[in-house]
Amino acid sequence: LRSASQLARAADCQASGQAVATAVTTHDVEGGARQQSFRDVAGTVLQQEARRRTIMLGAEEAARETKKAARKKMRQGVRQLWRCCGSAGSFCCITLVVIPALFLLLSLCFASVLYRVECDSFRDAFHNASDDADGVSSADMCSIYEWFKYIVGNFVGLATPITDVSPVSGHVIAEMTDLLFSVWVIVLGGTIIAVINSFSIIGLMVERVDQVFLSRAAKAQALYMSAEGMDFEDFKQLAADHGSGDVPEAELREIFAKYDADGTGLIGLDEVDVEALFEDLRKARGGAAGGRASSSLRSASSPKAADKSDGAAGVECVGAVSPAAGAAVNAPAGATGAVRQRAPVHSSAHGAPQQHGAHHSAHHGAHHGEHQVAHHGEHALLLHRATNASIERLDQKVEGLDARMEDLQRQMEGLEQRVMAKLDSLLSAVPSPALATEVRAIEVKAVLHQPR
């Protein structure tokens, strides 16, 4: 009976061991599934992080391009300010201070020579008399200030002299000094005029007056006045002068063919509406600039295999908006170039509408450029907001995944503790050393196969 009881207990222990082995195997399968789940979660987190970094890099690239364009615009403004204000300051300093000071110093030198010669001759001739026959006093003849006024009055050509003194001694030194200064006045005046004319502010003033009274559109229309007409090379030069030099040649050829009505390869004045031509060039320039900027940023910041989840909106915004679009708007320049007329002009009034049309096109292009700058600024702000929102959503998802992983880890630790407690209870109830060894092997196997 005792042996039968021991065998029954051994059979029960063996059945319990098999149940534990089955539980351990099930635990291994569940652990492998959890590991695969962890790998999937980690892969998702890494993908989200990569996309978030891509969005941040695109936003940083857009911000850098915007800052670079702003710095470039500021440097251009400083150079233009220095060109204007610096030239004006130097012009005022030279014309109001330096040239008058040099002239007065030179006049004082000549006046001192005349003063010495004429004063001594006057005193010797009239024996220090109070007045001579012409009413000139000795004090005036012997005053260097009076002779200084005499020299300055001769230089500026005053109609009414400001002094009564003049060389009357007949001394050769006084006469030669007076003649020499009269000749030097011509040279000095021409030199001063040349110096003043060399200032850049004078050129700016002349250019501004020229733009007011003879606009660049009028210059371009004047170049139409030839009998041959305008070929494609002249048309390309006209497009470059009009600010459309970056338009592809294929588009320029389409525009050229549009206005070459007779297909001779030459555009004459009778075939061209100048206002419509400049409007087509402006549209082509705007399309080329927009497409170039959009494609450059899309290739720099948009991922190739981005799926349509929460971060895709930010990536698409980065790819759709050019970071340098706010600074790349070219104001339409005046149309100048080698343009020739095919047919002669029938009346002088025919050029006025064309000049007005070109001027209107230039004004409309400038207004369109300002509107485009504001429009791209709004797009940059929307891009920044969309990027921040996508990053916040990604951060929230990452936090949720971290919490889920911690919960799964706690569940696995609890399951391991329960399995180990079950094994300990079985070992304490088993009297057979062989069965204890088998259960210990199962325990070691469970420990070896638990997920790290």
PDB file of C-alpha atoms in Angstrom, residues 74-91 200-201:
ATOM      1  CA  MET A  74      19.469  93.651 -45.939  1.00  0.00           C
ATOM      2  CA  ARG A  75      22.983  93.755 -47.455  1.00  0.00           C
ATOM      3  CA  GLN A  76      21.545  95.047 -50.712  1.00  0.00           C
ATOM      4  CA  GLY A  77      19.638  97.710 -48.790  1.00  0.00           C
ATOM      5  CA  VAL A  78      22.779  98.747 -46.904  1.00  0.00           C
ATOM      6  CA  ARG A  79      24.763  98.961 -50.132  1.00  0.00           C
ATOM      7  CA  GLN A  80      22.018 100.989 -51.773  1.00  0.00           C
ATOM      8  CA  LEU A  81      21.791 103.237 -48.711  1.00  0.00           C
ATOM      9  CA  TRP A  82      25.544 103.758 -48.719  1.00  0.00           C
ATOM     10  CA  ARG A  83      25.501 104.377 -52.453  1.00  0.00           C
ATOM     11  CA  CYS A  84      22.907 107.091 -51.980  1.00  0.00           C
ATOM     12  CA  CYS A  85      23.589 108.611 -48.544  1.00  0.00           C
ATOM     13  CA  GLY A  86      27.357 108.016 -48.593  1.00  0.00           C
ATOM     14  CA  SER A  87      27.665 109.653 -51.986  1.00  0.00           C
ATOM     15  CA  ALA A  88      25.457 112.538 -50.857  1.00  0.00           C
ATOM     16  CA  GLY A  89      27.547 113.020 -47.693  1.00  0.00           C
ATOM     17  CA  SER A  90      30.851 112.973 -49.548  1.00  0.00           C
ATOM     18  CA  PHE A  91      29.408 115.292 -52.202  1.00  0.00           C
ATOM     19  CA  SER A 200      28.127 109.046 -58.214  1.00  0.00           C
ATOM     20  CA  ILE A 201      25.237 111.053 -56.782  1.00  0.00           C
TER      21      ILE A 201
END
